[in-house]
PDB file of N, CA and C in Angstrom:
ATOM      1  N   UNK A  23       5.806   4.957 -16.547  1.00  0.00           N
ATOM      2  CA  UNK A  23       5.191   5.125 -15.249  1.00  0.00           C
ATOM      3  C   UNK A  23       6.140   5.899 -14.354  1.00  0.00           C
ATOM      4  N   UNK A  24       5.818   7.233 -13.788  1.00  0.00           N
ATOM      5  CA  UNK A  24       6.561   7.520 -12.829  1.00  0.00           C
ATOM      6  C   UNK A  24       6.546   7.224 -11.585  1.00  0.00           C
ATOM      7  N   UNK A  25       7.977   7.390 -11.021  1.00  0.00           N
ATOM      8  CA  UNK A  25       8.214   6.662  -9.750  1.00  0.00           C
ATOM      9  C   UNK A  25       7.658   7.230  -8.699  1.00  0.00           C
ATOM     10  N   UNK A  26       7.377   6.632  -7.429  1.00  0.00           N
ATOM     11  CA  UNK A  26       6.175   6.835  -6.349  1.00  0.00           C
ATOM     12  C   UNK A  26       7.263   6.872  -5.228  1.00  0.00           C
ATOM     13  N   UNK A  27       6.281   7.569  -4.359  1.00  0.00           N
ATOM     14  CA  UNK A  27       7.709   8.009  -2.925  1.00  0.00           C
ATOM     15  C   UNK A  27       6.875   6.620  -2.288  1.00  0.00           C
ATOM     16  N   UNK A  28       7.963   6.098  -1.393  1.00  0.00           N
ATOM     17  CA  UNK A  28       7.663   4.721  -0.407  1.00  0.00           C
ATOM     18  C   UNK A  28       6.029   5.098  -0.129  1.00  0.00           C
ATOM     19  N   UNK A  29       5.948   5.951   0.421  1.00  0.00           N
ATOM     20  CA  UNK A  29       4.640   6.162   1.030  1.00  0.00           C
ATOM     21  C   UNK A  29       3.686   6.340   0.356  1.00  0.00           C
ATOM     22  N   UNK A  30       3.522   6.266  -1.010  1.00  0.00           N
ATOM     23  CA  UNK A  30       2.227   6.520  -1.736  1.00  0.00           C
ATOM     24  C   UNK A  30       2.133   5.031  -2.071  1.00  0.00           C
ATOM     25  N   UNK A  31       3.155   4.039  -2.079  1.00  0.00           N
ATOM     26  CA  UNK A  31       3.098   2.735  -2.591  1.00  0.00           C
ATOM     27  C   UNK A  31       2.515   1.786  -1.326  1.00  0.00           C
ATOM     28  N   UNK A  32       2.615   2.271   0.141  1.00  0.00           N
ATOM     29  CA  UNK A  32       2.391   1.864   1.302  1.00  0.00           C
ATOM     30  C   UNK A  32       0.999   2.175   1.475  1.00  0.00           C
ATOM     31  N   UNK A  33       0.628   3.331   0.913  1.00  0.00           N
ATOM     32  CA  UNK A  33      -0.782   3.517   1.113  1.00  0.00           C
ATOM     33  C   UNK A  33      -1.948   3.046   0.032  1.00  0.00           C
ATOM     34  N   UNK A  34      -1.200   2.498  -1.125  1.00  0.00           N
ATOM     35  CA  UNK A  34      -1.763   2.063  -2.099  1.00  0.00           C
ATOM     36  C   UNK A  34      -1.865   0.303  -1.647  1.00  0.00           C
ATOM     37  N   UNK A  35      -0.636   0.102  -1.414  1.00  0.00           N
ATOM     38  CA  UNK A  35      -1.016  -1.780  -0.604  1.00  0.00           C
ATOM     39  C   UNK A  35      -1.927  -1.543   0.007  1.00  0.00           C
ATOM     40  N   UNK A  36      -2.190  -0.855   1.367  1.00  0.00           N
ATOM     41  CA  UNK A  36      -3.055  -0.386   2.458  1.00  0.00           C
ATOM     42  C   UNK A  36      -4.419  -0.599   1.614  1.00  0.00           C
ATOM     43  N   UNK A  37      -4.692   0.404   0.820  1.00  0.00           N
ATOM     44  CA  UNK A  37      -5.915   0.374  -0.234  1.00  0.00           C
ATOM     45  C   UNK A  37      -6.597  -0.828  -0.979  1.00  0.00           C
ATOM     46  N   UNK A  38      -5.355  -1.460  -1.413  1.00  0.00           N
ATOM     47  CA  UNK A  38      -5.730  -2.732  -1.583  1.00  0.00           C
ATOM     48  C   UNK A  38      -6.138  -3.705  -0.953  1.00  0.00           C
ATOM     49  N   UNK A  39      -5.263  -4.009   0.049  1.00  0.00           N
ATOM     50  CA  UNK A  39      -6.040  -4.704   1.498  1.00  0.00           C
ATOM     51  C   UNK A  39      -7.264  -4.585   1.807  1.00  0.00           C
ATOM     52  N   UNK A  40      -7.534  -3.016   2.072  1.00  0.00           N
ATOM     53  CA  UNK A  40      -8.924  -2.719   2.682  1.00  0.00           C
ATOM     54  C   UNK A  40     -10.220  -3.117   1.080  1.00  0.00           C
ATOM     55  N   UNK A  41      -9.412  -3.180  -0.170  1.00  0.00           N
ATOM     56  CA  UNK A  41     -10.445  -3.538  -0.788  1.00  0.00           C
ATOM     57  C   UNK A  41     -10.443  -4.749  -1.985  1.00  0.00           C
ATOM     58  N   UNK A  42      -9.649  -5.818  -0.652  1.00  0.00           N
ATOM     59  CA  UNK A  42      -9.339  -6.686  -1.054  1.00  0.00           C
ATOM     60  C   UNK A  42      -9.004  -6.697  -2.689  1.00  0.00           C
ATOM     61  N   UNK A  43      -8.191  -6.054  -2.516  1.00  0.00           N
ATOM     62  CA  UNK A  43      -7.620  -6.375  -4.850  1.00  0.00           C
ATOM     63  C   UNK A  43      -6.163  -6.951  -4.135  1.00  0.00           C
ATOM     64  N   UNK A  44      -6.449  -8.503  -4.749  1.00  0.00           N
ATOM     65  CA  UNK A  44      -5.536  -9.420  -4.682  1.00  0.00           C
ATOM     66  C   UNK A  44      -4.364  -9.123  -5.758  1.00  0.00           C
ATOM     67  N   UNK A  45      -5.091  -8.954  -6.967  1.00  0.00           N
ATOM     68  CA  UNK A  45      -4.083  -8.516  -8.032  1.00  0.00           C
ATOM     69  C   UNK A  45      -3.365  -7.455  -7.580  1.00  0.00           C
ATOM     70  N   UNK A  46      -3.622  -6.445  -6.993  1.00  0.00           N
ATOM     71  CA  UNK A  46      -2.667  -4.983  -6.736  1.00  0.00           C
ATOM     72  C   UNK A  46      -1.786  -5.201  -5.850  1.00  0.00           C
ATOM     73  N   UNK A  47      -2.138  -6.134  -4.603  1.00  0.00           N
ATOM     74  CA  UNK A  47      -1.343  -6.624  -3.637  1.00  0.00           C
ATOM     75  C   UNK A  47      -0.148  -7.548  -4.141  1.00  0.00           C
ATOM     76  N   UNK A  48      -0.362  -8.385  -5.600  1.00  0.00           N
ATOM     77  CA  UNK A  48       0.113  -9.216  -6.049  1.00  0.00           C
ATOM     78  C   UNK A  48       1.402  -8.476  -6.710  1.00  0.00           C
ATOM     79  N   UNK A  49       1.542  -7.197  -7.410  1.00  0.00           N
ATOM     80  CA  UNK A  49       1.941  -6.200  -8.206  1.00  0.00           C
ATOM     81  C   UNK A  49       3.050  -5.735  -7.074  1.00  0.00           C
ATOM     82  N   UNK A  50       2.219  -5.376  -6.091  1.00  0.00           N
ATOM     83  CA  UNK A  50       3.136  -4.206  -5.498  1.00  0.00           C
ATOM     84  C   UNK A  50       3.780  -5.544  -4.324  1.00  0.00           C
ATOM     85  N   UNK A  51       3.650  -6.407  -4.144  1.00  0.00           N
ATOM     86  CA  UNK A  51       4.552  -7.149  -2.995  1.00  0.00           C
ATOM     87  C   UNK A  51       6.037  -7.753  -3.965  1.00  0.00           C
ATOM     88  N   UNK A  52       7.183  -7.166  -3.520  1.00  0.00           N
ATOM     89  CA  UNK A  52       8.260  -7.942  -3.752  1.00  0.00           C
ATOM     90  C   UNK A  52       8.792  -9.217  -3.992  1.00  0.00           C
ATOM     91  N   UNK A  53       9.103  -9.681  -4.837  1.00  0.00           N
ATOM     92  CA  UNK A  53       9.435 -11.055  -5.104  1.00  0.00           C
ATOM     93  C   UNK A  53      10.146 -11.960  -3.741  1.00  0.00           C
ATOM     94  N   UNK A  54      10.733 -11.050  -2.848  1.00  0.00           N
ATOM     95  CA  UNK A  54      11.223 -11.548  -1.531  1.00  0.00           C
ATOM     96  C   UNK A  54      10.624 -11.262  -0.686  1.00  0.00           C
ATOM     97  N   UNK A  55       8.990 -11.078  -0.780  1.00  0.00           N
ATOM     98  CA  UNK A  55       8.455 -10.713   0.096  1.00  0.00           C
ATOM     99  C   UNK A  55       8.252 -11.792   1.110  1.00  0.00           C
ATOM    100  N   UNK A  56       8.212 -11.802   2.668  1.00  0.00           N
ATOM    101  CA  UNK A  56       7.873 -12.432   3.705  1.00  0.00           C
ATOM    102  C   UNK A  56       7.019 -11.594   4.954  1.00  0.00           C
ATOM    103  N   UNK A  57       5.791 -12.503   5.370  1.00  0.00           N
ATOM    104  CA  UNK A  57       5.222 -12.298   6.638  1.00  0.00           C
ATOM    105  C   UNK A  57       5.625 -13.063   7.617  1.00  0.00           C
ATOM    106  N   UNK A  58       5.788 -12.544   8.593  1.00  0.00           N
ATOM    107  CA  UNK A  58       5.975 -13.678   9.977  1.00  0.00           C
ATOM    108  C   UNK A  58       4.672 -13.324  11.038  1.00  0.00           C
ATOM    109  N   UNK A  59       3.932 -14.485  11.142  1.00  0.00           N
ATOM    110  CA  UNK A  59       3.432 -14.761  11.884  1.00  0.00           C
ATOM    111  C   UNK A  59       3.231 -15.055  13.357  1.00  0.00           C
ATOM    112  N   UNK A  60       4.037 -14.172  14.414  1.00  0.00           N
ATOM    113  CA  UNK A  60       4.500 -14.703  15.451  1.00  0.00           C
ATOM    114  C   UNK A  60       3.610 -15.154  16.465  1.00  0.00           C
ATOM    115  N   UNK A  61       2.564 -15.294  16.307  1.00  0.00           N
ATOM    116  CA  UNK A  61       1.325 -15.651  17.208  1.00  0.00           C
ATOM    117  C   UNK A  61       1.346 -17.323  16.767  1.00  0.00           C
ATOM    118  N   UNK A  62       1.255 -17.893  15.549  1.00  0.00           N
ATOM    119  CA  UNK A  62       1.407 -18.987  15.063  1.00  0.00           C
ATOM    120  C   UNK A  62       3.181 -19.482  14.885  1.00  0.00           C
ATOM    121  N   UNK A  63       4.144 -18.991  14.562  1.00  0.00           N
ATOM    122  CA  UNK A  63       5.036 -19.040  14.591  1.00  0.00           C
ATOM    123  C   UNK A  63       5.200 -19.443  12.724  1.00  0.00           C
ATOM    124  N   UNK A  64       3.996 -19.219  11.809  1.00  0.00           N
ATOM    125  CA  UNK A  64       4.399 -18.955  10.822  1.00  0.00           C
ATOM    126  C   UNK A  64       4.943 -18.097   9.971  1.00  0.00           C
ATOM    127  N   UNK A  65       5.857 -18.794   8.701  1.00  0.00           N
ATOM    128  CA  UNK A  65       6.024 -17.864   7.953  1.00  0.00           C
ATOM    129  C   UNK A  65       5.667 -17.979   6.850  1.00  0.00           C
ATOM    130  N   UNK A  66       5.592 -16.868   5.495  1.00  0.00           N
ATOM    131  CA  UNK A  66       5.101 -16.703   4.620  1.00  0.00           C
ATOM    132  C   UNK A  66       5.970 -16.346   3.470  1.00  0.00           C
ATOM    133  N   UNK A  67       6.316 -16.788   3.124  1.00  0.00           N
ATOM    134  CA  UNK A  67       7.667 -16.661   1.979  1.00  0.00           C
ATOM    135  C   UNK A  67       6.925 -16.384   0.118  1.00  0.00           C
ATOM    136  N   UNK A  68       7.239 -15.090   0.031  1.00  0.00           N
ATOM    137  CA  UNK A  68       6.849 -15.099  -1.422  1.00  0.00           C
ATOM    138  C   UNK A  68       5.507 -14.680  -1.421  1.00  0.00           C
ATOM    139  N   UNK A  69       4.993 -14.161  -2.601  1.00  0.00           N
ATOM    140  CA  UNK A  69       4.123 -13.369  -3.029  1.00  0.00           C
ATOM    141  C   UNK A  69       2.828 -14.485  -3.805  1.00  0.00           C
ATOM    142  N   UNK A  70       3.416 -15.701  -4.224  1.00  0.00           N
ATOM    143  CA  UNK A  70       2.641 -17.003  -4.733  1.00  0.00           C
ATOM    144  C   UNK A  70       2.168 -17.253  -3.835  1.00  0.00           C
ATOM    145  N   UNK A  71       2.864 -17.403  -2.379  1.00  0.00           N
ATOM    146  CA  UNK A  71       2.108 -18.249  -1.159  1.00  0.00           C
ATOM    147  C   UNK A  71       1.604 -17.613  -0.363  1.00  0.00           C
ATOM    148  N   UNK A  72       1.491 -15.622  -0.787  1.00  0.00           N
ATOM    149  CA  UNK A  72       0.640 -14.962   0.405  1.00  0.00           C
ATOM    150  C   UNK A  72      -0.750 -15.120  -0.436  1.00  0.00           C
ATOM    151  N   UNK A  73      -0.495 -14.722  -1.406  1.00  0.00           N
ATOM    152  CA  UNK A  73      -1.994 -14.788  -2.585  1.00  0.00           C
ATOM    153  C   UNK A  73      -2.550 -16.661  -2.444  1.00  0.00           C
ATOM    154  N   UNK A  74      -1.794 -17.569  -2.240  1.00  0.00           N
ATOM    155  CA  UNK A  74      -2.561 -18.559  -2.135  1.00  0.00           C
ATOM    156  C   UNK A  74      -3.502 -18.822  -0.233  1.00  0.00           C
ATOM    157  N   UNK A  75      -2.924 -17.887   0.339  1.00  0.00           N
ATOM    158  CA  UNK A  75      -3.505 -17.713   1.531  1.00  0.00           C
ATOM    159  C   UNK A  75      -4.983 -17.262   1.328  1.00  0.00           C
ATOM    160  N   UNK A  76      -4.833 -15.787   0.899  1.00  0.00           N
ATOM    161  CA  UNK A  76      -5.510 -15.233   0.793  1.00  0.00           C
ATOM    162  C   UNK A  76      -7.046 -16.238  -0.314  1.00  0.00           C
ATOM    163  N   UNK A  77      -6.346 -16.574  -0.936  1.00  0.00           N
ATOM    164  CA  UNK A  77      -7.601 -17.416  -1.998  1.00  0.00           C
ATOM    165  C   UNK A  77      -7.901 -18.253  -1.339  1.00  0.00           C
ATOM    166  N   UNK A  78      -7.236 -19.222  -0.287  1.00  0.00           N
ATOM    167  CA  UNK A  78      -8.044 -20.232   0.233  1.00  0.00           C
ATOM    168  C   UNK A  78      -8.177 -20.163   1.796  1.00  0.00           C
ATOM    169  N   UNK A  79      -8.707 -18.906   2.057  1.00  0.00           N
ATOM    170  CA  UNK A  79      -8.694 -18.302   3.365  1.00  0.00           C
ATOM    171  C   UNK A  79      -9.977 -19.140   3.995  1.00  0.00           C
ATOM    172  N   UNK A  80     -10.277 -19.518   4.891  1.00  0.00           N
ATOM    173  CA  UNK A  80     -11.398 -20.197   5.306  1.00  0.00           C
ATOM    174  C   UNK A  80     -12.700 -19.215   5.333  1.00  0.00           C
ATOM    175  N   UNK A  81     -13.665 -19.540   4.591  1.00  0.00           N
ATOM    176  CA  UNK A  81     -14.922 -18.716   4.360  1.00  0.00           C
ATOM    177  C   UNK A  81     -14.730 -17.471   3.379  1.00  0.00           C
ATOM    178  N   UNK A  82     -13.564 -17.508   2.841  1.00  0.00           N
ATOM    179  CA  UNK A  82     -13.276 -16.626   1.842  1.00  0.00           C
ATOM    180  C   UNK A  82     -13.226 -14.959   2.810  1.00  0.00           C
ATOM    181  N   UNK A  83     -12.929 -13.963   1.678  1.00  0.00           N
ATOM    182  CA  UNK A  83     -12.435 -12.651   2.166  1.00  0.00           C
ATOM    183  C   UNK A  83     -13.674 -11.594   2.092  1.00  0.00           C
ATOM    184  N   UNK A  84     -14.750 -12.231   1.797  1.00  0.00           N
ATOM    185  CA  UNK A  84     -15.990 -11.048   1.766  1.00  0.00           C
ATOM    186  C   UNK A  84     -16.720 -10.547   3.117  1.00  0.00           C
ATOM    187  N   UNK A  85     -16.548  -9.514   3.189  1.00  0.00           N
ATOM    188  CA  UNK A  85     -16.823  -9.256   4.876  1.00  0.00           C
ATOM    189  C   UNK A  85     -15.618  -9.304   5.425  1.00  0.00           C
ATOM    190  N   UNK A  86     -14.573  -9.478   4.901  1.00  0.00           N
ATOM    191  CA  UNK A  86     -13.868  -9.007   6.093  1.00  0.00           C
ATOM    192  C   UNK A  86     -13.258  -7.716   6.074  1.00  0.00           C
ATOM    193  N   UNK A  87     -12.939  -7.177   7.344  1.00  0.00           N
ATOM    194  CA  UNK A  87     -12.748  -5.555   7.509  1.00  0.00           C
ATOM    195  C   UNK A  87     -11.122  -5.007   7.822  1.00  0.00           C
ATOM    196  N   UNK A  88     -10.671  -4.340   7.317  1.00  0.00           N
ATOM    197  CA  UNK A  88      -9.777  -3.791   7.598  1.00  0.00           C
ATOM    198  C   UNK A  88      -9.649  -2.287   7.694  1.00  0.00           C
ATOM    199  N   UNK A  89      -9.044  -1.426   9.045  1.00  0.00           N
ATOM    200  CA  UNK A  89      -9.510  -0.326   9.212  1.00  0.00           C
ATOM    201  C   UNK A  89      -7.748  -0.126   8.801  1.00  0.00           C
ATOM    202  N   UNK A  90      -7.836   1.238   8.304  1.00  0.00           N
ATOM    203  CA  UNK A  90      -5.931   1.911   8.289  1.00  0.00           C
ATOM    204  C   UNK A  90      -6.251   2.902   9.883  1.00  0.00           C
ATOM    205  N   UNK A  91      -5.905   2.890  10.552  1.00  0.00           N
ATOM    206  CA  UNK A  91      -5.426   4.246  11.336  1.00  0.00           C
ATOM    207  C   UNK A  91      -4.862   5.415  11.112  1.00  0.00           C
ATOM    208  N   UNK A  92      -3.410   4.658  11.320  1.00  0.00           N
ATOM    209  CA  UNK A  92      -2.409   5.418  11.336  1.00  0.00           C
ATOM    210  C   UNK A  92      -1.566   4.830  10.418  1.00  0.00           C
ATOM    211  N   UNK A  93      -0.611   5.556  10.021  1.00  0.00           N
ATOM    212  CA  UNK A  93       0.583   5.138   8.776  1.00  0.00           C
ATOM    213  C   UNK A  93       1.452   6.179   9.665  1.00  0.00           C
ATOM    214  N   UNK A  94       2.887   5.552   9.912  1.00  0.00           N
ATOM    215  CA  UNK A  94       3.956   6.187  10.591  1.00  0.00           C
ATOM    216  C   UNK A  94       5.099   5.852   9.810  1.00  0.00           C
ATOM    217  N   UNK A  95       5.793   6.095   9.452  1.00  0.00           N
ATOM    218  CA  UNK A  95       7.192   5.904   8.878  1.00  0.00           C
ATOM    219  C   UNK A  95       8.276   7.381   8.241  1.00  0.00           C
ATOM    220  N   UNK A  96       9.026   6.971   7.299  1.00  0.00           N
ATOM    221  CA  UNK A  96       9.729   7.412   6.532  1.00  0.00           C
ATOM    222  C   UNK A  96      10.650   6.713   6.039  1.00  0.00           C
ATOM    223  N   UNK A  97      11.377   7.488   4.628  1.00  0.00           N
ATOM    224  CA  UNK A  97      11.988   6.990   3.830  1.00  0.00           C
ATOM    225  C   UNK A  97      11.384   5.027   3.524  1.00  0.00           C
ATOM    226  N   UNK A  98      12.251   3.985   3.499  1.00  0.00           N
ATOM    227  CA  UNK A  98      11.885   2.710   3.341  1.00  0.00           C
ATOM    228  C   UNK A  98      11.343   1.849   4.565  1.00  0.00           C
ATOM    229  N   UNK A  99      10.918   2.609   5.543  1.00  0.00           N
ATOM    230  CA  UNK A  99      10.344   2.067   6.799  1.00  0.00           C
ATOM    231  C   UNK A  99       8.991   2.656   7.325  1.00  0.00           C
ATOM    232  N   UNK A 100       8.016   2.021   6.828  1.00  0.00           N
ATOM    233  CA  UNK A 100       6.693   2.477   7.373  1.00  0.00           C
ATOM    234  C   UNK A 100       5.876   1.235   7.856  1.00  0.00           C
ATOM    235  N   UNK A 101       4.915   1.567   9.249  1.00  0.00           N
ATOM    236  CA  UNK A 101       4.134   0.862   9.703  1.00  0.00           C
ATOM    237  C   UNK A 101       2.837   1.388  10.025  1.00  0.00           C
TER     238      UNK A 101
END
């Protein structure tokens, strides 16, 4: 497999999100991956416990929408 610049791997999570593939999100998130939640003041440690979010999300993930905008970054920093 050849290697991908940050930004084709950022837009491929992105892709996944918007079409909900849990597995691809599962692939491409880092074993140290963390979300912080600062509205709740949670956090999310690991790639087991974002995918168990996601599976037992209340009313499940069908219908729900996610738009991309914009993608801004470079090199290992994109938002």
């Amino acid at each position: 497999m050849s290697e991908k610049s940050n930004r084709e791997l950022v837009e491929r999570y992105i892709r996944a999100i918007i079409e909900a593939d849990l597995d691809t999100q599962d692939r491409l998130r880092h074993a140290d991956y963390v979300s912080e939640w600062p509205q709740s003041g949670e956090r999310v440690r690991g790639t087991a416990n974002a995918r168990a979010i996601l599976d037992h999300y209340p009313g499940g993930l069908k219908g729900a929408r996610v738009d991309k905008k914009e993608l801004h970054g470079s090199e290992d920093r994109w938002a």
